[in-house]
Every structure is written in C-alpha cells, then in structure tokens.
Short mmCIF file of C-alpha atoms and ligand atoms in Angstrom, two decimals:
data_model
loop_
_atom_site.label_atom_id
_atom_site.label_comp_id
_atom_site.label_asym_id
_atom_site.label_seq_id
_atom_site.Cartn_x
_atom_site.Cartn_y
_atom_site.Cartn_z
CA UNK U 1 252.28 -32.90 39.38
CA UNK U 2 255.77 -32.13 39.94
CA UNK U 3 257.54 -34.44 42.48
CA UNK U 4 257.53 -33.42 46.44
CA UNK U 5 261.30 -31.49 47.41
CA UNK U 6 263.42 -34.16 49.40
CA UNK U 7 263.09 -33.86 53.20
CA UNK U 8 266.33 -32.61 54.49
CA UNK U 9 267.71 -34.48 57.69
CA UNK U 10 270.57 -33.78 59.89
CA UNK U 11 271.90 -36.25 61.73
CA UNK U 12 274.13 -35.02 64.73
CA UNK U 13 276.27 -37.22 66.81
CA UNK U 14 278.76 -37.60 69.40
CA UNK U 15 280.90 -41.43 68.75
CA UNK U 16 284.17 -42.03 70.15
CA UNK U 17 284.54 -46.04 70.34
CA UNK U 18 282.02 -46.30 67.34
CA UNK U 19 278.16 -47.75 68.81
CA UNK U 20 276.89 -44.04 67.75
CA UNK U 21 278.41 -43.54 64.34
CA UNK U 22 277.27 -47.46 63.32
CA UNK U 23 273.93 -46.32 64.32
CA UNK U 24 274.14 -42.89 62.65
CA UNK U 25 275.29 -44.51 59.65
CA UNK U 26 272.07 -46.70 59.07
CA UNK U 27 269.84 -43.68 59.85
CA UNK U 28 271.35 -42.06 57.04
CA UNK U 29 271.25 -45.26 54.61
CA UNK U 30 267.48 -45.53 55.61
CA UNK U 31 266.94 -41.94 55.00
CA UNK U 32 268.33 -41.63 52.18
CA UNK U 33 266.57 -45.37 50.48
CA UNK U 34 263.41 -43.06 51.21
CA UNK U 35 264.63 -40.28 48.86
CA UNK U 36 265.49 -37.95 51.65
CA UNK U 37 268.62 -35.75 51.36
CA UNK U 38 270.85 -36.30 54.38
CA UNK U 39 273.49 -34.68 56.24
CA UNK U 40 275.77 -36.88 58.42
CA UNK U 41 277.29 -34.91 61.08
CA UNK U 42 279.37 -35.66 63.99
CA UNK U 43 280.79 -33.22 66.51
CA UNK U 44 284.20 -33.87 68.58
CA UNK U 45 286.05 -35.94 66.04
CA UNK U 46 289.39 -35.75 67.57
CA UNK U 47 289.10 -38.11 70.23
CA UNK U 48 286.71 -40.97 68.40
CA UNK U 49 288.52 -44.22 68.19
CA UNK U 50 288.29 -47.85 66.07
CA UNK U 51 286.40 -45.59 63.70
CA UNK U 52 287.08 -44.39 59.72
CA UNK U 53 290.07 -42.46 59.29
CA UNK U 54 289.64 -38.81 59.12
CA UNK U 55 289.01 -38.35 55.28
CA UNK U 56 285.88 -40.74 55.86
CA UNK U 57 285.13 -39.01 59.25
CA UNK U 58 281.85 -37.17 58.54
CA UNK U 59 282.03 -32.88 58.70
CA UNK U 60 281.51 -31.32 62.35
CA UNK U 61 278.12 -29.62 62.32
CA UNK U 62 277.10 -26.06 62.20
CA UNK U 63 273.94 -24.02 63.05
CA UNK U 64 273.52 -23.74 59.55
CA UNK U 65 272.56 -27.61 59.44
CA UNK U 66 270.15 -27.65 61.89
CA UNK U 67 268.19 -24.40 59.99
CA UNK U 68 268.54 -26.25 57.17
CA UNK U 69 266.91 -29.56 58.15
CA UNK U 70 263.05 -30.89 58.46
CA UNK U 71 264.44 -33.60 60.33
CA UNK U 72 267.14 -33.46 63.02
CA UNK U 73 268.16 -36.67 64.82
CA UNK U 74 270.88 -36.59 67.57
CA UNK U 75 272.81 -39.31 68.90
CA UNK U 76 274.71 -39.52 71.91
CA UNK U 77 276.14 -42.10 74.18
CA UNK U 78 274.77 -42.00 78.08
CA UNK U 79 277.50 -40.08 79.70
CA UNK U 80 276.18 -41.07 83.67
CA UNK U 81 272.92 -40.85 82.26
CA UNK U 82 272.84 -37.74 80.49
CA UNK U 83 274.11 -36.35 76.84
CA UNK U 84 277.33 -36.34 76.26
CA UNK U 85 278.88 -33.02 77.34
CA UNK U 86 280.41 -32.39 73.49
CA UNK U 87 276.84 -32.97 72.08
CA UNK U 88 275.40 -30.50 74.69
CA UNK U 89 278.44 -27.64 73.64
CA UNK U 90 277.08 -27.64 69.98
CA UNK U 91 273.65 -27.52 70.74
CA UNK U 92 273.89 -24.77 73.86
CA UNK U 93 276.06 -22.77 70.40
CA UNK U 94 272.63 -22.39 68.43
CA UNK U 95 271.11 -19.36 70.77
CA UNK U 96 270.97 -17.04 68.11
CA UNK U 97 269.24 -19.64 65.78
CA UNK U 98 266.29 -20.41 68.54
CA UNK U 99 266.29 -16.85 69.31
CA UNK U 100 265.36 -16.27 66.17
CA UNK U 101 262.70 -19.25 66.01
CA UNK U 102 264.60 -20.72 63.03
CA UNK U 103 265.10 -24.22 65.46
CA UNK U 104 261.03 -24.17 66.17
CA UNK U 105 258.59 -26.55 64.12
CA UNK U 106 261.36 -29.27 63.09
CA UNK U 107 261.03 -33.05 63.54
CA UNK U 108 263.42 -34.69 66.11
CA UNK U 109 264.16 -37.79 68.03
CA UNK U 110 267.33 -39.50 69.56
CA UNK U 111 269.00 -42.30 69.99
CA UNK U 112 271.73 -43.54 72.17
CA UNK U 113 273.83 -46.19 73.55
CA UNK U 114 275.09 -47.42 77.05
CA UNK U 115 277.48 -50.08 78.37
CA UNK U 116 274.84 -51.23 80.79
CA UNK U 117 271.04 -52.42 80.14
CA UNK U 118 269.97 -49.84 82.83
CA UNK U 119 273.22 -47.29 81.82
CA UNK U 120 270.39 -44.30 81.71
CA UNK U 121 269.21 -44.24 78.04
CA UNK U 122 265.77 -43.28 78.65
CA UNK U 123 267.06 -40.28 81.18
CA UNK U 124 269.68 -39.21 78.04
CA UNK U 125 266.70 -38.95 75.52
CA UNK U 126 264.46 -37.54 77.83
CA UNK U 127 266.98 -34.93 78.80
CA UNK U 128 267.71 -34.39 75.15
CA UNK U 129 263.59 -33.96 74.33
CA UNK U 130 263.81 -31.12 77.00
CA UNK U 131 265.87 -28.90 75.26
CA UNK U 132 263.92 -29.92 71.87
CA UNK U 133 261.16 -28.81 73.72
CA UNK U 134 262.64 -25.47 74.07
CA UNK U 135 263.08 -25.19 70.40
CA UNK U 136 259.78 -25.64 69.97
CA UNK U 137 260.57 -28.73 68.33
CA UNK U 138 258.09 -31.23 67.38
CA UNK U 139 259.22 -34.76 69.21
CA UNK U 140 258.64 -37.55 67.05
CA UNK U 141 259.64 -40.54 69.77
CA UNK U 142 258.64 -43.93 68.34
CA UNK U 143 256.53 -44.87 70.80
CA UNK U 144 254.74 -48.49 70.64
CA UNK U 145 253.75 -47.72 66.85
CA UNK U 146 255.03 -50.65 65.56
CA UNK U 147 255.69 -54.65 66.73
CA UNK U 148 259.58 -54.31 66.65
CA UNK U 149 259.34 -51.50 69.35
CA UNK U 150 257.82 -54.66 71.69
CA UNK U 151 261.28 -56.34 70.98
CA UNK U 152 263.71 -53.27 71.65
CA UNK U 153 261.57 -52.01 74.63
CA UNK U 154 262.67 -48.04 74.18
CA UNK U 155 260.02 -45.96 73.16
CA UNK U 156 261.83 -42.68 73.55
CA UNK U 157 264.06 -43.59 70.69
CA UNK U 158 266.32 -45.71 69.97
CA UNK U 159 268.67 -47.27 72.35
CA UNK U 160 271.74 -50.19 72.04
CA UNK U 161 273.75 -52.15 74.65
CA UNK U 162 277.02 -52.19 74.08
CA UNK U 163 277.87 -54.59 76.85
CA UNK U 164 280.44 -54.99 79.54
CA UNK U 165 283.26 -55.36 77.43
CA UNK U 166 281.50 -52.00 75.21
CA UNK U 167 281.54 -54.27 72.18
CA UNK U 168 278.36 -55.65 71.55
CA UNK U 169 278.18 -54.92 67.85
CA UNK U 170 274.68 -52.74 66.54
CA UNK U 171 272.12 -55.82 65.28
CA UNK U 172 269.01 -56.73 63.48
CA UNK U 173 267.04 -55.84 66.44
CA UNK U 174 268.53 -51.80 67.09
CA UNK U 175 268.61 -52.08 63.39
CA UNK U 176 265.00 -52.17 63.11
CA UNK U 177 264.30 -49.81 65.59
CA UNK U 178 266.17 -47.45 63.69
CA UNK U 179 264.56 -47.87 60.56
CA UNK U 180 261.59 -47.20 62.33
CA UNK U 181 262.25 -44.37 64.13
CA UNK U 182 263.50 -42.55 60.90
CA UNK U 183 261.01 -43.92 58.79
CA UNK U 184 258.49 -42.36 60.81
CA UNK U 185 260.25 -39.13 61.50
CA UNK U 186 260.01 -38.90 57.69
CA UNK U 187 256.37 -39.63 57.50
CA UNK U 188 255.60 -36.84 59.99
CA UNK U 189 257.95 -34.27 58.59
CA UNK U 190 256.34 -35.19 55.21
CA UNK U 191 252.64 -34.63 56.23
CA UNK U 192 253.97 -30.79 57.84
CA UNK U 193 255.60 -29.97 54.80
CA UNK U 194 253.51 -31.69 52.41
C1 FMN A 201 282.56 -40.72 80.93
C2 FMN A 201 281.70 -41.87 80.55
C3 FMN A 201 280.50 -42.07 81.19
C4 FMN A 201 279.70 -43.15 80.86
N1 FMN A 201 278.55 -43.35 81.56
C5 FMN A 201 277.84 -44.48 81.33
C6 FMN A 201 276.72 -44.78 82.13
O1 FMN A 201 276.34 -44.02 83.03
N2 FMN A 201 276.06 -45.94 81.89
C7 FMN A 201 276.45 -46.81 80.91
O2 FMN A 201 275.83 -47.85 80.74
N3 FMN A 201 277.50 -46.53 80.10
C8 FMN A 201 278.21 -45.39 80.32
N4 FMN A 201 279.30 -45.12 79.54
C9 FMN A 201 279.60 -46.02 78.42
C10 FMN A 201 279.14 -45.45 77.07
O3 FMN A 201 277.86 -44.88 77.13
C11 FMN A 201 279.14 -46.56 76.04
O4 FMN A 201 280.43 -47.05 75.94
C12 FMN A 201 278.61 -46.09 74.69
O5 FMN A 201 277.86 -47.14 74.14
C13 FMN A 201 279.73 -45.78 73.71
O6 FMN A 201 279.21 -45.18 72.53
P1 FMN A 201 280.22 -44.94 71.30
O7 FMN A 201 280.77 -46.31 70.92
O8 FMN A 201 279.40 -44.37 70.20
O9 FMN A 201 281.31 -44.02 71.75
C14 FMN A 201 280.10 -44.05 79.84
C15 FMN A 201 281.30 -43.81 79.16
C16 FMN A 201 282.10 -42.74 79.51
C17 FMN A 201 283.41 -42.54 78.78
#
C-alpha cells in the first residue's frame, strides 16, 4: 500500500522580541520529525527584534498557505489580551478564501505568550478560536489529553510566560506542551484525511 501524502501545516505567527518565533520554530521541528510537510510563516517582519536576520526570517504568509494546509496553527503574543492586531490584518485578508469555503474543515489551534501569568492568554486563544469558528474550522485545543497539560495548566493551547523583564526563555515545560498540541493536531488531521 502506497505510503499516506504528508499532512501539510502552516504555521502563522506574529514575533517581534522572539517568545513566538522560538515557539513556532519547535512546532515546525515536531511537525516535521512526524513526516509532515511544513510551512513556517510569519507576518509583520519589519519590526521583530533579537531575532534571525532577514535571509533566515521565515516568508510572510499568503491566502494561498492557509488553502493549502490540513493543519494551520497561529501564534500570537497577548496584545491587552487579544491577538495581535498584525495577526488579525492577515487573517481579516482571507474573505474571499472563506467565502469560498476553501478555510472550512481544517485543523487549528494557537498558542501564545504574555509578559504576565494572568497577561490574557486564554482570552487571545479564545478570541482566535472565534474566528476559526467562522471558518468552519475544526478546533483541535489540547485539552487535559495528556499529563504534561496538568503541568502547563492551558488547555486552549499553548501558552509561555515571558516574565517581567519579557525574557524568560521557552523551556522543557512549553516545550512539551507544544509537542503535544501539534502532535495531536496531526493525529486528528490524519484520521479526516486518512
Ligand atoms: C502593545 C503591547 C501589549 C501587550 N499586552 C500585554 C498584556 O496585556 N499582558 C501581558 O502579559 N503582556 C502583554 N504584552 C507583552 C507581550 O505579550 C509579551 O512580551 C510577549 O511574550 C512577546 O512575544 P514575542 O517575544 O514573540 O514578541 C504586550 C506587549 C505589547 C507591545
């Protein structure tokens, strides 16, 4: 039996001091030590600091991507509790794509980071899940599904602490809650395509 096509996954982002595009980063190195093929995207590049230069600087994203993907993950940091507003431009640009259904029946989930313990992560994904569920989007939140989601507490997504001084570097524990949350975005997306 010939092997299963890769599952396709977008990841989206919005990083200017870095916390987003370290997390990104893993999600893609999961993904892709699961066989998936993976698109690393991240909008608003010109302002990001501390982060590669721009020939390492991943491509901005276009509606194309997200048609294109089984599996969309966006990151954002809490912007006063909400998605950033340069996340929230490219995804109020793909009209004509959920006009035309072509956003509908996808896998997605979030994740985010916020200076503060209580910095509004849960009210960023949930905001974020609102508009997937416009899309008609399948949300594929982590949930309590595994023990490591007991130690990171979010089960909306995935969500880091970048502390007062914003420089509390990504660690074992957001670590594992992203290779959880992707891992199981995968296993989803692969049982609806399969
Ligand atoms: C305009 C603005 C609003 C922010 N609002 C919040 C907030 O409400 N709560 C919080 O904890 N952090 C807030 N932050 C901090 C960022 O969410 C935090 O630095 C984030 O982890 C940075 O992600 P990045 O390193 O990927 O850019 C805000 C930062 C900016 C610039």
């Amino acid at each position: 039996m010939a092997d299963a096509p890769a599952t396709k996954v977008a990841i989206i982002y919005y990083s200017v001091t870095g916390t987003i595009d370290t997390m990104a980063r893993r999600l893609a190195a999961t993904a892709e030590a699961q066989g998936a093929e993976v698109r690393l995207l991240a909008v608003g590049r010109e302002d990001a600091q501390g982060q590669p230069g721009s020939d390492e600087r991943p491509q901005q994203p276009t509606a194309d991507d997200v048609v294109w993907a089984d599996v969309v993950l966006f990151g954002t940091p809490s912007r006063y509790g909400n998605v950033a507003g340069r996340l929230k431009v490219f995804i109020d640009s793909l009209g004509a794509q959920w006009a035309q259904g072509q956003l509908a029946d996808k896998v997605y989930a979030g994740f985010t980071a916020s200076q503060t313990l209580h910095g509004g992560q849960e009210a960023v994904l949930l905001s974020l899940y609102t508009t997937i569920h416009h899309f008609g989007g399948i949300v594929v939140s982590p949930g309590y599904t595994d023990g490591s989601k007991f130690v990171d507490g979010n089960p909306y997504g995935v969500g880091h602490v970048t502390g007062g001084g914003n420089d509390q570097p990504v660690d074992d524990v957001t670590n594992g809650a992203l290779d959880h949350m992707v891992t199981r975005a995968l296993t989803v997306s692969r049982r609806l395509n399969g």
